[in-house]
Coordinates of C-alpha atoms in Angstrom, one line a residue:
Chain A
M11 CA -59.4 -68.4 73.2
V12 CA -56.6 -69.4 74.7
I13 CA -56.0 -68.2 78.5
V14 CA -52.4 -68.5 80.2
G15 CA -52.2 -68.2 83.8
V16 CA -48.6 -66.1 85.1
M17 CA -48.5 -67.1 89.1
G18 CA -46.1 -66.0 91.2
P19 CA -45.5 -64.3 94.5
G20 CA -47.9 -61.6 95.8
E21 CA -46.0 -59.3 98.7
G22 CA -42.6 -61.3 98.5
A23 CA -41.9 -60.7 94.7
T24 CA -38.6 -59.3 93.7
D25 CA -38.3 -56.8 91.3
R26 CA -37.3 -59.2 89.3
D27 CA -40.0 -61.5 89.5
C28 CA -42.2 -58.4 88.6
A29 CA -40.2 -57.1 85.6
F30 CA -40.4 -60.4 84.5
A31 CA -44.0 -60.7 84.7
Y32 CA -44.7 -57.3 83.1
E33 CA -42.7 -58.5 80.1
L34 CA -44.5 -61.7 79.7
G35 CA -48.1 -59.8 80.4
C36 CA -47.5 -58.0 77.3
A37 CA -46.2 -60.7 75.6
I38 CA -49.2 -62.2 76.0
A39 CA -51.7 -60.0 75.3
R40 CA -49.8 -59.3 72.0
E41 CA -50.2 -62.7 70.8
G42 CA -54.1 -62.8 71.4
W43 CA -53.7 -64.9 74.6
V44 CA -56.2 -63.8 77.3
L45 CA -54.2 -63.5 80.8
L46 CA -55.4 -65.3 83.9
T47 CA -54.1 -64.6 87.3
G48 CA -54.5 -64.8 91.0
G49 CA -56.0 -61.2 90.4
R50 CA -55.0 -59.6 93.6
A51 CA -53.0 -55.8 93.6
A52 CA -49.7 -57.3 94.7
G53 CA -46.1 -58.4 93.2
V54 CA -46.1 -60.8 90.1
M55 CA -50.1 -61.1 89.9
N56 CA -50.3 -56.8 89.3
A57 CA -47.4 -56.8 87.2
A58 CA -48.5 -59.5 84.9
T59 CA -51.8 -57.9 84.2
R60 CA -50.9 -53.9 84.0
G61 CA -48.3 -55.2 81.3
A62 CA -51.7 -57.2 79.4
K63 CA -53.7 -54.5 79.8
E64 CA -51.0 -51.8 78.5
A65 CA -50.5 -53.9 75.7
G66 CA -54.5 -54.1 75.0
G67 CA -55.5 -57.8 76.0
L68 CA -58.2 -59.4 78.6
T69 CA -56.9 -60.1 81.8
I70 CA -59.0 -62.6 84.0
G71 CA -58.0 -62.4 87.8
V72 CA -59.1 -65.2 89.9
L73 CA -59.6 -63.8 93.7
P74 CA -59.2 -65.6 96.5
S75 CA -61.3 -63.5 98.7
H76 CA -65.0 -63.2 99.0
D77 CA -65.0 -59.5 97.5
K78 CA -63.0 -57.2 94.9
S79 CA -61.4 -55.6 97.9
E80 CA -57.8 -56.9 96.9
M81 CA -58.1 -56.6 93.1
S82 CA -56.1 -55.3 90.8
P83 CA -56.7 -52.3 88.9
F84 CA -55.9 -54.2 85.5
V85 CA -58.0 -57.1 86.0
D86 CA -60.8 -57.3 83.2
I87 CA -63.0 -60.3 85.0
P88 CA -62.7 -60.9 88.1
I89 CA -63.5 -63.9 89.3
V90 CA -64.6 -63.9 93.0
T91 CA -64.5 -67.7 94.9
G92 CA -64.2 -66.8 98.4
M93 CA -62.2 -69.7 98.2
G94 CA -58.8 -68.7 99.5
E95 CA -55.8 -70.8 98.7
A96 CA -58.3 -73.6 96.7
R97 CA -58.9 -71.0 94.1
N98 CA -55.3 -71.8 93.1
Y99 CA -56.8 -75.1 92.0
V100 CA -59.3 -73.1 89.6
N101 CA -56.5 -70.7 88.4
V102 CA -54.3 -73.8 87.1
L103 CA -57.5 -75.7 86.0
S104 CA -58.5 -72.7 83.6
S105 CA -55.1 -72.2 82.0
D106 CA -54.1 -74.0 79.2
L107 CA -50.5 -73.5 79.8
V108 CA -49.0 -71.3 83.1
F109 CA -46.6 -69.6 83.5
A110 CA -44.6 -69.3 86.9
C111 CA -42.3 -66.4 87.4
G112 CA -40.3 -66.0 91.1
M113 CA -41.0 -68.6 94.1
G114 CA -43.2 -68.8 96.9
A115 CA -45.2 -71.4 99.1
G116 CA -48.4 -70.1 97.2
T117 CA -47.0 -70.3 93.9
A118 CA -45.2 -73.9 94.7
S119 CA -48.5 -75.0 94.9
E120 CA -49.9 -73.6 91.9
V121 CA -47.2 -75.1 89.9
A122 CA -47.5 -78.1 91.8
L123 CA -51.7 -78.4 91.1
A124 CA -50.5 -77.7 87.1
I125 CA -48.5 -80.2 87.3
K126 CA -50.9 -82.9 88.8
S127 CA -53.7 -81.6 86.7
G128 CA -51.6 -82.4 83.0
R129 CA -50.8 -78.8 82.6
H130 CA -47.4 -77.7 81.3
V131 CA -45.4 -75.5 83.3
V132 CA -43.2 -73.0 82.3
L133 CA -40.4 -72.0 85.2
L134 CA -39.2 -68.2 84.2
G135 CA -35.6 -67.5 85.6
A136 CA -36.4 -70.2 88.5
A137 CA -33.4 -71.0 90.6
N138 CA -31.7 -74.3 90.2
T139 CA -33.7 -76.0 93.5
T140 CA -36.8 -75.1 92.0
A141 CA -36.1 -76.6 88.7
D142 CA -34.5 -79.4 89.7
F143 CA -37.5 -79.9 92.2
F144 CA -40.2 -79.8 90.1
G145 CA -38.3 -81.3 86.8
S146 CA -38.0 -84.7 89.0
L147 CA -42.0 -84.6 89.7
A148 CA -42.6 -84.0 85.8
R149 CA -39.9 -83.9 83.5
Q150 CA -42.0 -84.0 80.3
R151 CA -44.6 -81.3 81.5
L152 CA -41.7 -78.5 83.4
H153 CA -39.9 -76.6 80.5
T154 CA -37.5 -73.8 82.1
A155 CA -36.8 -70.7 80.7
N156 CA -34.3 -68.4 81.0
D157 CA -35.8 -64.9 79.8
V158 CA -39.5 -64.0 78.4
A159 CA -38.6 -64.1 74.4
Q160 CA -37.6 -68.0 74.6
A161 CA -40.9 -68.5 77.7
M162 CA -42.8 -67.2 74.6
E163 CA -41.7 -69.6 72.9
M164 CA -41.8 -72.6 74.4
A165 CA -45.3 -71.6 74.5
R166 CA -46.2 -71.3 71.0
T167 CA -44.8 -74.8 70.8
L168 CA -46.6 -76.6 73.4
L169 CA -50.1 -74.4 73.1
Q170 CA -49.9 -75.9 69.1
Chain B
M2 CA -67.3 -54.1 83.6
V3 CA -70.3 -55.4 84.5
I4 CA -71.2 -59.1 84.9
V5 CA -74.2 -60.5 85.3
G6 CA -75.3 -64.1 86.6
V7 CA -78.2 -65.7 84.8
M8 CA -79.0 -69.4 87.0
G9 CA -80.8 -71.9 86.1
P10 CA -82.1 -75.8 85.2
G11 CA -79.3 -77.6 83.2
E12 CA -81.4 -80.8 82.2
G13 CA -84.3 -80.0 83.9
A14 CA -85.3 -76.7 82.3
T15 CA -88.9 -76.2 80.7
D16 CA -88.7 -74.5 77.2
R17 CA -90.4 -71.9 78.4
D18 CA -87.3 -71.2 80.8
C19 CA -84.7 -71.6 78.0
A20 CA -86.7 -69.2 75.7
F21 CA -86.9 -66.7 79.0
A22 CA -82.7 -67.2 79.0
Y23 CA -82.3 -67.1 75.9
E24 CA -83.8 -63.7 75.4
L25 CA -82.4 -62.7 78.6
G26 CA -78.4 -63.2 77.1
C27 CA -79.1 -61.2 74.1
A28 CA -80.6 -57.8 76.5
I29 CA -77.6 -58.3 78.7
A30 CA -75.1 -58.5 75.8
R31 CA -76.6 -55.4 74.0
E32 CA -76.8 -53.7 77.5
G33 CA -73.0 -53.9 77.1
W34 CA -72.7 -56.5 80.3
V35 CA -70.6 -59.6 80.2
L36 CA -72.7 -62.7 80.7
L37 CA -71.5 -65.3 83.2
T38 CA -73.5 -69.1 83.6
G39 CA -72.5 -72.2 85.1
G40 CA -71.2 -72.9 81.6
R41 CA -72.5 -76.4 80.5
A42 CA -73.8 -76.8 77.2
A43 CA -76.9 -78.1 78.6
G44 CA -80.6 -75.7 79.2
V45 CA -80.8 -72.5 80.8
M46 CA -76.8 -72.4 80.9
N47 CA -76.9 -72.7 77.0
A48 CA -79.6 -70.8 76.2
A49 CA -78.5 -67.6 77.9
T50 CA -74.9 -68.0 76.6
R51 CA -76.0 -69.2 72.9
G52 CA -77.8 -65.6 73.2
A53 CA -75.6 -63.5 74.7
K54 CA -72.9 -64.8 71.8
E55 CA -75.4 -64.3 69.1
A56 CA -75.9 -60.7 70.5
G57 CA -72.2 -59.7 70.0
G58 CA -72.0 -59.8 74.1
L59 CA -69.1 -61.4 76.2
T60 CA -69.7 -64.7 77.6
I61 CA -68.1 -66.5 81.2
G62 CA -68.7 -69.8 82.0
V63 CA -67.8 -71.7 85.7
L64 CA -67.9 -74.9 84.9
P65 CA -68.2 -77.7 87.6
S66 CA -65.9 -80.4 86.2
H67 CA -62.2 -81.0 85.9
D68 CA -62.0 -79.9 82.4
K69 CA -64.0 -78.7 79.4
S70 CA -65.8 -81.5 78.5
E71 CA -69.4 -80.4 79.4
M72 CA -68.7 -77.1 78.2
S73 CA -71.5 -74.9 75.7
P74 CA -70.0 -74.0 72.6
F75 CA -71.2 -70.3 73.3
V76 CA -69.1 -70.1 76.7
D77 CA -65.8 -67.4 75.8
I78 CA -63.8 -67.7 79.1
P79 CA -64.1 -71.1 80.8
I80 CA -63.1 -70.7 84.2
V81 CA -62.6 -74.7 85.3
T82 CA -63.0 -74.9 88.8
G83 CA -63.5 -79.3 89.2
M84 CA -65.7 -78.2 92.1
G85 CA -68.9 -80.0 91.4
E86 CA -71.9 -77.4 92.6
A87 CA -69.0 -76.2 95.2
R88 CA -68.9 -73.4 92.3
N89 CA -72.3 -72.5 92.8
Y90 CA -70.7 -70.2 95.4
V91 CA -68.4 -69.2 93.1
N92 CA -71.0 -68.5 90.4
V93 CA -72.8 -65.4 92.8
L94 CA -69.7 -64.0 93.9
S95 CA -68.3 -63.0 90.4
S96 CA -71.9 -62.0 89.6
D97 CA -73.2 -58.6 90.4
L98 CA -76.6 -59.4 90.3
V99 CA -78.5 -62.5 89.9
F100 CA -81.5 -63.5 87.6
A101 CA -83.0 -67.1 87.9
C102 CA -84.8 -68.3 84.9
G103 CA -86.8 -71.6 86.0
M104 CA -85.7 -73.2 89.1
G105 CA -84.2 -76.8 90.4
A106 CA -82.1 -77.7 93.5
G107 CA -78.8 -76.2 92.0
T108 CA -80.2 -73.0 90.8
A109 CA -82.5 -72.8 94.6
S110 CA -78.6 -73.3 96.3
E111 CA -77.5 -71.1 93.9
V112 CA -80.1 -68.0 95.0
A113 CA -80.2 -68.7 98.4
L114 CA -76.0 -68.2 98.2
A115 CA -76.8 -65.2 96.1
I116 CA -78.9 -63.6 99.3
K117 CA -76.4 -65.1 101.8
S118 CA -73.8 -62.8 99.6
G119 CA -75.4 -60.0 99.8
R120 CA -76.4 -60.1 96.4
H121 CA -79.9 -59.0 94.5
V122 CA -81.2 -61.4 92.7
V123 CA -84.6 -61.1 89.9
L124 CA -86.1 -64.0 90.1
L125 CA -88.1 -64.3 86.0
G126 CA -91.6 -65.9 85.5
A127 CA -91.3 -67.7 88.6
A128 CA -94.2 -70.1 90.8
N129 CA -95.2 -68.2 93.5
T130 CA -94.2 -71.2 96.0
T131 CA -90.4 -69.9 94.7
A132 CA -91.1 -66.5 95.0
D133 CA -92.9 -67.1 98.6
F134 CA -90.3 -69.0 99.7
F135 CA -87.1 -66.4 98.8
G136 CA -89.1 -63.4 99.5
S137 CA -89.4 -64.7 103.1
L138 CA -85.5 -65.4 103.0
A139 CA -84.6 -61.2 101.6
R140 CA -88.0 -59.5 101.1
Q141 CA -85.2 -56.7 99.9
R142 CA -82.6 -58.5 97.5
L143 CA -85.9 -60.7 95.9
H144 CA -87.4 -59.8 93.0
T145 CA -89.6 -61.0 90.5
A146 CA -90.5 -60.4 86.7
N147 CA -93.2 -61.8 84.2
D148 CA -91.0 -60.6 80.8
V149 CA -87.5 -60.1 80.0
A150 CA -87.6 -56.5 79.8
Q151 CA -89.3 -56.2 83.2
A152 CA -86.4 -58.1 84.3
M153 CA -84.1 -55.7 82.5
E154 CA -85.5 -52.7 83.8
M155 CA -85.0 -53.7 87.5
A156 CA -81.6 -55.1 87.0
R157 CA -80.5 -51.4 85.4
T158 CA -81.9 -49.6 88.2
L159 CA -80.7 -51.9 90.7
L160 CA -76.6 -51.8 89.5
Q161 CA -76.7 -48.1 89.1
Chain C
M10 CA -70.3 -94.9 111.2
V11 CA -73.3 -92.8 110.1
I12 CA -72.9 -89.5 110.0
V13 CA -75.9 -86.9 110.3
G14 CA -76.0 -83.3 110.0
V15 CA -78.1 -80.8 111.6
M16 CA -78.4 -77.3 109.2
G17 CA -79.8 -74.0 110.7
P18 CA -79.4 -70.9 111.2
G19 CA -76.5 -69.1 113.1
E20 CA -76.8 -65.5 114.5
G21 CA -80.4 -65.7 113.4
A22 CA -81.7 -68.6 114.8
T23 CA -84.4 -68.2 117.0
D24 CA -85.1 -70.0 120.3
R25 CA -87.5 -72.2 119.0
D26 CA -85.0 -73.3 116.1
C27 CA -82.1 -73.8 118.9
A28 CA -84.1 -75.7 121.0
F29 CA -85.0 -78.1 118.1
A30 CA -81.4 -78.9 117.6
Y31 CA -80.4 -79.0 121.4
E32 CA -82.6 -81.6 121.4
L33 CA -81.8 -83.0 118.1
G34 CA -78.1 -83.6 119.1
C35 CA -78.9 -85.8 122.2
A36 CA -81.0 -88.1 120.4
I37 CA -78.3 -88.3 117.6
A38 CA -75.4 -89.3 119.8
R39 CA -78.1 -91.6 121.9
E40 CA -78.2 -93.1 118.5
G41 CA -75.0 -93.8 118.1
W42 CA -74.9 -91.8 115.1
V43 CA -71.9 -88.8 115.1
L44 CA -73.2 -85.0 114.1
L45 CA -71.5 -83.1 111.5
T46 CA -72.7 -79.5 111.8
G47 CA -71.2 -76.1 110.0
G48 CA -69.2 -76.2 113.6
R49 CA -69.4 -72.2 114.5
A50 CA -70.4 -71.1 117.8
A51 CA -73.3 -70.2 116.9
G52 CA -77.2 -70.8 116.8
V53 CA -78.3 -74.5 115.3
M54 CA -75.0 -75.2 114.7
N55 CA -74.0 -74.5 118.3
A56 CA -76.9 -76.1 119.9
A57 CA -77.3 -79.2 118.6
T58 CA -73.1 -79.6 118.8
R59 CA -73.7 -79.1 122.2
G60 CA -76.4 -81.2 122.8
A61 CA -75.2 -84.7 121.5
K62 CA -71.8 -83.9 123.5
E63 CA -73.7 -83.8 126.5
A64 CA -75.5 -86.9 125.5
G65 CA -71.8 -88.2 124.5
G66 CA -71.6 -88.3 121.5
L67 CA -69.0 -87.0 118.7
T68 CA -69.4 -84.1 116.8
I69 CA -67.7 -82.7 113.6
G70 CA -67.7 -79.0 112.6
V71 CA -66.8 -77.9 108.8
L72 CA -65.3 -74.8 109.1
P73 CA -66.1 -72.0 106.5
S74 CA -63.2 -70.0 107.6
H75 CA -59.5 -70.7 107.5
D76 CA -59.0 -70.8 111.2
K77 CA -60.4 -71.9 114.8
S78 CA -61.7 -68.7 115.9
E79 CA -65.2 -69.0 115.4
M80 CA -65.6 -72.7 116.4
S81 CA -67.8 -73.9 118.8
P82 CA -66.3 -75.3 122.3
F83 CA -68.6 -78.9 121.6
V84 CA -66.8 -79.3 118.3
D85 CA -64.7 -82.9 118.7
I86 CA -63.0 -83.0 115.1
P87 CA -63.0 -79.5 113.4
I88 CA -62.6 -79.8 109.4
V89 CA -61.0 -76.3 108.5
T90 CA -61.9 -75.6 104.9
G91 CA -61.0 -72.0 104.6
M92 CA -64.0 -71.6 101.9
G93 CA -66.3 -69.4 103.2
E94 CA -70.2 -71.2 101.9
A95 CA -68.6 -73.3 99.8
R96 CA -68.3 -75.4 102.9
N97 CA -72.1 -76.0 102.4
Y98 CA -71.6 -78.3 99.5
V99 CA -68.8 -80.2 101.9
N100 CA -71.4 -80.4 105.0
V101 CA -74.2 -82.2 102.7
L102 CA -71.9 -84.6 101.0
S103 CA -70.6 -86.0 104.1
S104 CA -73.8 -86.4 105.9
D105 CA -76.2 -89.2 105.0
L106 CA -78.8 -87.6 106.3
V107 CA -79.6 -84.4 107.1
F108 CA -81.8 -82.0 109.5
A109 CA -83.1 -78.9 109.0
C110 CA -84.2 -76.8 112.1
G111 CA -84.9 -73.1 111.4
M112 CA -84.1 -71.6 108.4
G113 CA -82.5 -69.0 106.5
A114 CA -80.3 -68.0 103.4
G115 CA -77.3 -69.9 104.2
T116 CA -79.7 -73.3 105.4
A117 CA -81.4 -73.0 102.7
S118 CA -78.3 -73.6 100.0
E119 CA -77.8 -76.1 102.5
V120 CA -80.6 -78.0 101.6
A121 CA -81.0 -77.5 98.2
L122 CA -77.3 -78.7 97.3
A123 CA -78.4 -82.0 100.1
I124 CA -81.3 -82.4 97.7
K125 CA -78.9 -81.8 94.3
S126 CA -76.7 -84.8 95.7
G127 CA -79.0 -87.2 96.4
R128 CA -79.4 -86.8 100.2
H129 CA -82.7 -87.3 101.9
V130 CA -83.5 -84.4 104.2
V131 CA -85.7 -83.9 106.7
L132 CA -87.2 -80.3 107.8
L133 CA -88.1 -79.9 111.4
G134 CA -90.6 -77.3 112.6
A135 CA -90.7 -75.9 108.8
A136 CA -93.0 -72.9 107.8
N137 CA -95.9 -74.1 105.1
T138 CA -93.8 -71.7 102.7
T139 CA -90.0 -73.8 102.9
A140 CA -91.9 -76.6 102.8
D141 CA -94.0 -76.2 99.9
F142 CA -91.3 -74.6 98.5
F143 CA -88.4 -78.2 98.9
G144 CA -91.3 -80.0 98.6
S145 CA -91.5 -78.5 94.8
L146 CA -88.1 -79.5 94.2
A147 CA -87.7 -83.1 95.2
R148 CA -91.3 -84.6 96.8
Q149 CA -89.4 -88.1 97.4
R150 CA -86.3 -86.4 99.1
L151 CA -88.1 -84.3 101.5
H152 CA -89.9 -85.0 104.4
T153 CA -91.2 -83.2 107.1
A154 CA -91.4 -83.4 111.3
N155 CA -92.9 -81.6 114.1
D156 CA -91.0 -82.5 117.2
V157 CA -87.6 -84.4 117.4
A158 CA -88.7 -88.0 118.0
Q159 CA -90.8 -87.5 114.8
A160 CA -87.8 -86.7 112.9
M161 CA -85.6 -89.3 114.4
E162 CA -87.9 -91.8 113.5
M163 CA -88.1 -90.7 110.1
A164 CA -84.2 -90.7 110.1
R165 CA -84.4 -94.5 111.1
T166 CA -86.5 -95.9 108.5
L167 CA -84.5 -93.9 105.9
L168 CA -81.4 -94.8 106.8
Q169 CA -81.8 -98.5 106.8
Chain D
M6 CA -57.9 -83.4 120.2
V7 CA -54.7 -83.0 118.1
I8 CA -54.7 -83.7 114.5
V9 CA -52.0 -84.9 112.3
G10 CA -52.2 -84.9 108.2
V11 CA -50.2 -87.5 106.3
M12 CA -49.7 -86.8 103.1
G13 CA -47.9 -88.5 100.5
P14 CA -48.6 -89.9 97.2
G15 CA -51.4 -92.2 96.3
E16 CA -51.1 -94.4 92.7
G17 CA -47.0 -93.5 92.6
A18 CA -45.7 -95.0 96.6
T19 CA -42.9 -96.4 97.0
D20 CA -43.0 -99.7 99.1
R21 CA -40.8 -97.2 101.7
D22 CA -43.3 -94.4 101.6
C23 CA -46.1 -97.2 102.5
A24 CA -43.6 -98.7 104.9
F25 CA -43.2 -95.6 106.3
A26 CA -46.7 -94.3 105.8
Y27 CA -48.0 -97.4 107.8
E28 CA -45.3 -96.7 110.8
L29 CA -46.4 -93.2 111.4
G30 CA -50.0 -93.9 111.0
C31 CA -49.6 -96.4 114.1
A32 CA -47.3 -94.2 116.0
I33 CA -50.1 -90.9 116.0
A34 CA -52.2 -93.1 117.3
R35 CA -50.2 -94.6 120.4
E36 CA -50.1 -91.3 121.0
G37 CA -53.7 -90.3 121.0
W38 CA -53.6 -88.1 117.7
V39 CA -56.1 -88.5 115.6
L40 CA -55.1 -89.1 111.9
L41 CA -56.1 -87.1 108.9
T42 CA -55.3 -87.9 105.5
G43 CA -57.0 -87.7 101.7
G44 CA -58.9 -91.0 102.2
R45 CA -58.3 -92.7 99.4
A46 CA -57.3 -96.7 99.4
A47 CA -54.1 -96.1 97.4
G48 CA -50.5 -95.4 98.8
V49 CA -49.6 -93.7 101.6
M50 CA -53.3 -92.5 102.7
N51 CA -54.4 -95.8 103.2
A52 CA -51.4 -97.2 104.5
A53 CA -51.3 -94.6 107.0
T54 CA -54.8 -94.9 107.8
R55 CA -54.6 -98.7 108.1
G56 CA -51.9 -98.2 110.9
A57 CA -53.8 -95.6 112.8
K58 CA -57.0 -98.7 112.6
E59 CA -54.6 -100.9 113.8
A60 CA -53.2 -99.0 116.4
G61 CA -56.8 -98.5 117.9
G62 CA -56.7 -94.6 116.6
L63 CA -59.5 -92.4 115.3
T64 CA -58.8 -91.8 111.3
I65 CA -60.8 -88.9 108.9
G66 CA -60.5 -89.3 105.0
V67 CA -60.7 -86.0 103.4
L68 CA -62.0 -87.0 99.7
P69 CA -61.9 -85.7 96.2
S70 CA -64.5 -87.2 94.8
H71 CA -68.7 -86.8 95.4
D72 CA -68.6 -90.3 96.7
K73 CA -67.2 -93.0 98.8
S74 CA -66.1 -95.2 96.0
E75 CA -62.5 -94.6 96.1
M76 CA -62.2 -94.8 100.1
S77 CA -59.7 -96.9 102.5
P78 CA -61.8 -98.9 104.4
F79 CA -59.8 -97.8 107.2
V80 CA -61.3 -94.4 107.3
D81 CA -64.0 -94.2 110.4
I82 CA -64.9 -90.2 109.8
P83 CA -65.3 -89.7 105.7
I84 CA -65.2 -85.8 104.9
V85 CA -66.8 -85.9 100.9
T86 CA -65.6 -82.9 99.4
G87 CA -66.7 -83.3 95.7
M88 CA -64.0 -80.9 95.0
G89 CA -60.9 -82.9 93.5
E90 CA -57.3 -81.1 94.5
A91 CA -58.9 -77.9 95.9
R92 CA -59.4 -80.2 98.8
N93 CA -55.4 -80.5 99.4
Y94 CA -56.3 -77.4 101.2
V95 CA -58.6 -78.3 103.1
N96 CA -56.1 -81.5 104.5
V97 CA -53.6 -79.3 105.7
L98 CA -55.8 -76.1 106.8
S99 CA -57.3 -79.3 109.4
S100 CA -54.2 -80.4 110.0
D101 CA -52.2 -79.1 113.4
L102 CA -49.2 -80.7 112.2
V103 CA -48.4 -82.1 108.6
F104 CA -45.9 -84.8 107.9
A105 CA -45.3 -86.1 104.7
C106 CA -44.2 -89.4 103.2
G107 CA -43.0 -89.8 99.4
M108 CA -43.2 -86.9 96.8
G109 CA -45.6 -86.2 94.1
A110 CA -47.5 -83.4 92.4
G111 CA -50.0 -83.2 94.6
T112 CA -48.0 -84.0 97.7
A113 CA -46.0 -81.0 97.0
S114 CA -48.9 -79.3 96.8
E115 CA -50.5 -80.2 100.2
V116 CA -46.7 -79.1 101.4
A117 CA -46.7 -75.6 99.8
L118 CA -49.8 -74.9 101.0
A119 CA -49.0 -76.2 104.4
I120 CA -46.0 -74.2 104.6
K121 CA -48.4 -71.3 103.5
S122 CA -50.9 -71.5 105.5
G123 CA -48.5 -71.2 108.8
R124 CA -47.7 -75.1 109.4
H125 CA -44.9 -77.0 110.9
V126 CA -44.5 -79.3 108.0
V127 CA -42.0 -82.2 108.8
L128 CA -40.6 -84.5 105.7
L129 CA -40.2 -88.5 106.6
G130 CA -37.3 -90.0 104.3
A131 CA -37.0 -87.0 101.7
A132 CA -34.5 -86.8 98.7
N133 CA -32.4 -84.3 99.2
T134 CA -34.0 -82.2 95.9
T135 CA -37.2 -82.2 97.9
A136 CA -35.6 -81.3 101.3
D137 CA -33.9 -77.7 99.4
F138 CA -36.5 -76.6 98.0
F139 CA -39.5 -76.3 100.3
G140 CA -36.4 -75.9 102.7
S141 CA -35.7 -72.7 100.5
L142 CA -39.4 -71.2 101.1
A143 CA -39.5 -71.6 105.0
R144 CA -36.1 -72.6 106.6
Q145 CA -38.5 -72.2 109.8
R146 CA -41.0 -74.5 109.4
L147 CA -39.8 -77.2 107.1
H148 CA -38.3 -80.3 109.3
T149 CA -36.5 -83.4 107.9
A150 CA -36.6 -87.0 109.7
N151 CA -34.7 -89.9 108.8
D152 CA -37.0 -92.4 110.7
V153 CA -40.8 -92.5 112.3
A154 CA -39.3 -92.2 115.9
Q155 CA -37.3 -89.0 114.9
A156 CA -40.3 -87.6 113.0
M157 CA -42.6 -88.2 116.4
E158 CA -40.0 -86.9 118.5
M159 CA -40.0 -83.3 116.3
A160 CA -43.9 -83.5 116.1
R161 CA -44.3 -83.7 119.9
T162 CA -42.1 -81.1 120.4
L163 CA -43.5 -78.4 118.0
L164 CA -47.0 -79.5 119.0
Q165 CA -46.4 -78.3 122.6

């Protein structure tokens, strides 16, 4: 199976971030890929997971807490780490490719760890500041897309 | 989904440990439960995963390494932690119930962490020394079975 | 510097466990070794750290939580992991040798991980059940002592 | 004790990054603070640790590997995590304040996790791209300095 991560803010996500994440979750499921997120019932994690689930996909949630109390109801496979933000490393190592919708400190750590671990990252609708910074860290593995169709096209090519 | 862990030695597993693990993997899949192991292509992890896979089940492997080079070919969902034996904590937190087949230092850490985290543990074919020790730590959550049918019967009751 | 770990129960520690731990902490500091514990203000961790501190030693506390709210006041160097019981792995990897005073599920996981990681372990005042079990996992690296003087003598020999 | 982290690239560090890190290590030790780094014998980690050690300070190295083979010879207190880049979370949680000299994917993850965990971060000699990006994530906890004297002055104020 191909496992694809969607990272993005929880509480700090914008409506646009969540709309992108939901649509991306749907597209990932339709592609036959498995979705992996940070698993919480908040923001981008929840929206992507709901999208994948509604489109008939399989969803993994790698939770920071030591139980399932904060889990998105759309997660099929909860991985309970009890490791707080250290689980961000598990998120990216377990993903064959990482999408990021929106940006915050937690998401930034995931994009950075993904680059460090040799993963390709596709930023969806990113601000120039964000694209410039991560582009300066890894020009070859850092990609930017303006919509979900373009992001999925990139991912298909990169995962071949 | 119900996720059930099967823990046991890798390289140090006996033929009996692996036979139990294989049979347990089959039974878990037939029950409709998802199997979780430490994910490596060795000993109890590999035998249980092969059993579950051959019986049509879904299998999760929580790997200690930072890539999939040691992964059992029967794992559907690899969770790549890069955290060495610290991933043992993820194994037990992510399992609704833990079975142990055979015993070694890594398996002992998993049984201990499972008890610490409030999980029920079923030891399958354990030596008296092992059953006595873990029984002294958690009499109420520590169970022993002599065969797979008995172990599964206990698990069904405990997971109700 | 030589770093020596003292592991043991927090809330579940007996008076005897804590007396051994305090005396051991004193002896470790007098030997010129650095003490490492799980860092919380409870049971064996706190008693050993107080002993080492009162005898003029340096103390490390590897905390499970993401802040210092539960920290023993006798810890000099807090390592804040935010990883719950996964920090038990850090405890033993960072110790050149591990002592255990008393026994509980968390302590059992540390002794098991220490053996798995090739560390020598000295059990102080252990029940036969405990000594028999861990002895069956690692006869060569598992040692038992009845008092602090004997435990320290073993440690000196093993660390040469 | 006040524990202050210095983060920065290993193999990818520039001469300027290392010169800043060395000088910063010296200043931290003279201030009476304890230095914490990622502990490896490379780049910014090694330079800062050497500086602190030569100025008579105490140095902590939180290692990613499961042994001390890559450790800087100037580390006093090795914390061996065996957790790869997941140890970056331990680095920042254990630091009362984080300095960053130079930038790379690993360092970016540490700055991001530090911001996420409520730590103040002082970037030393950072490119505009870097300062703009992290400033957009945490304007109040993100500070930039052009030299070590200015960075230390900021740290003194922030740690009061």
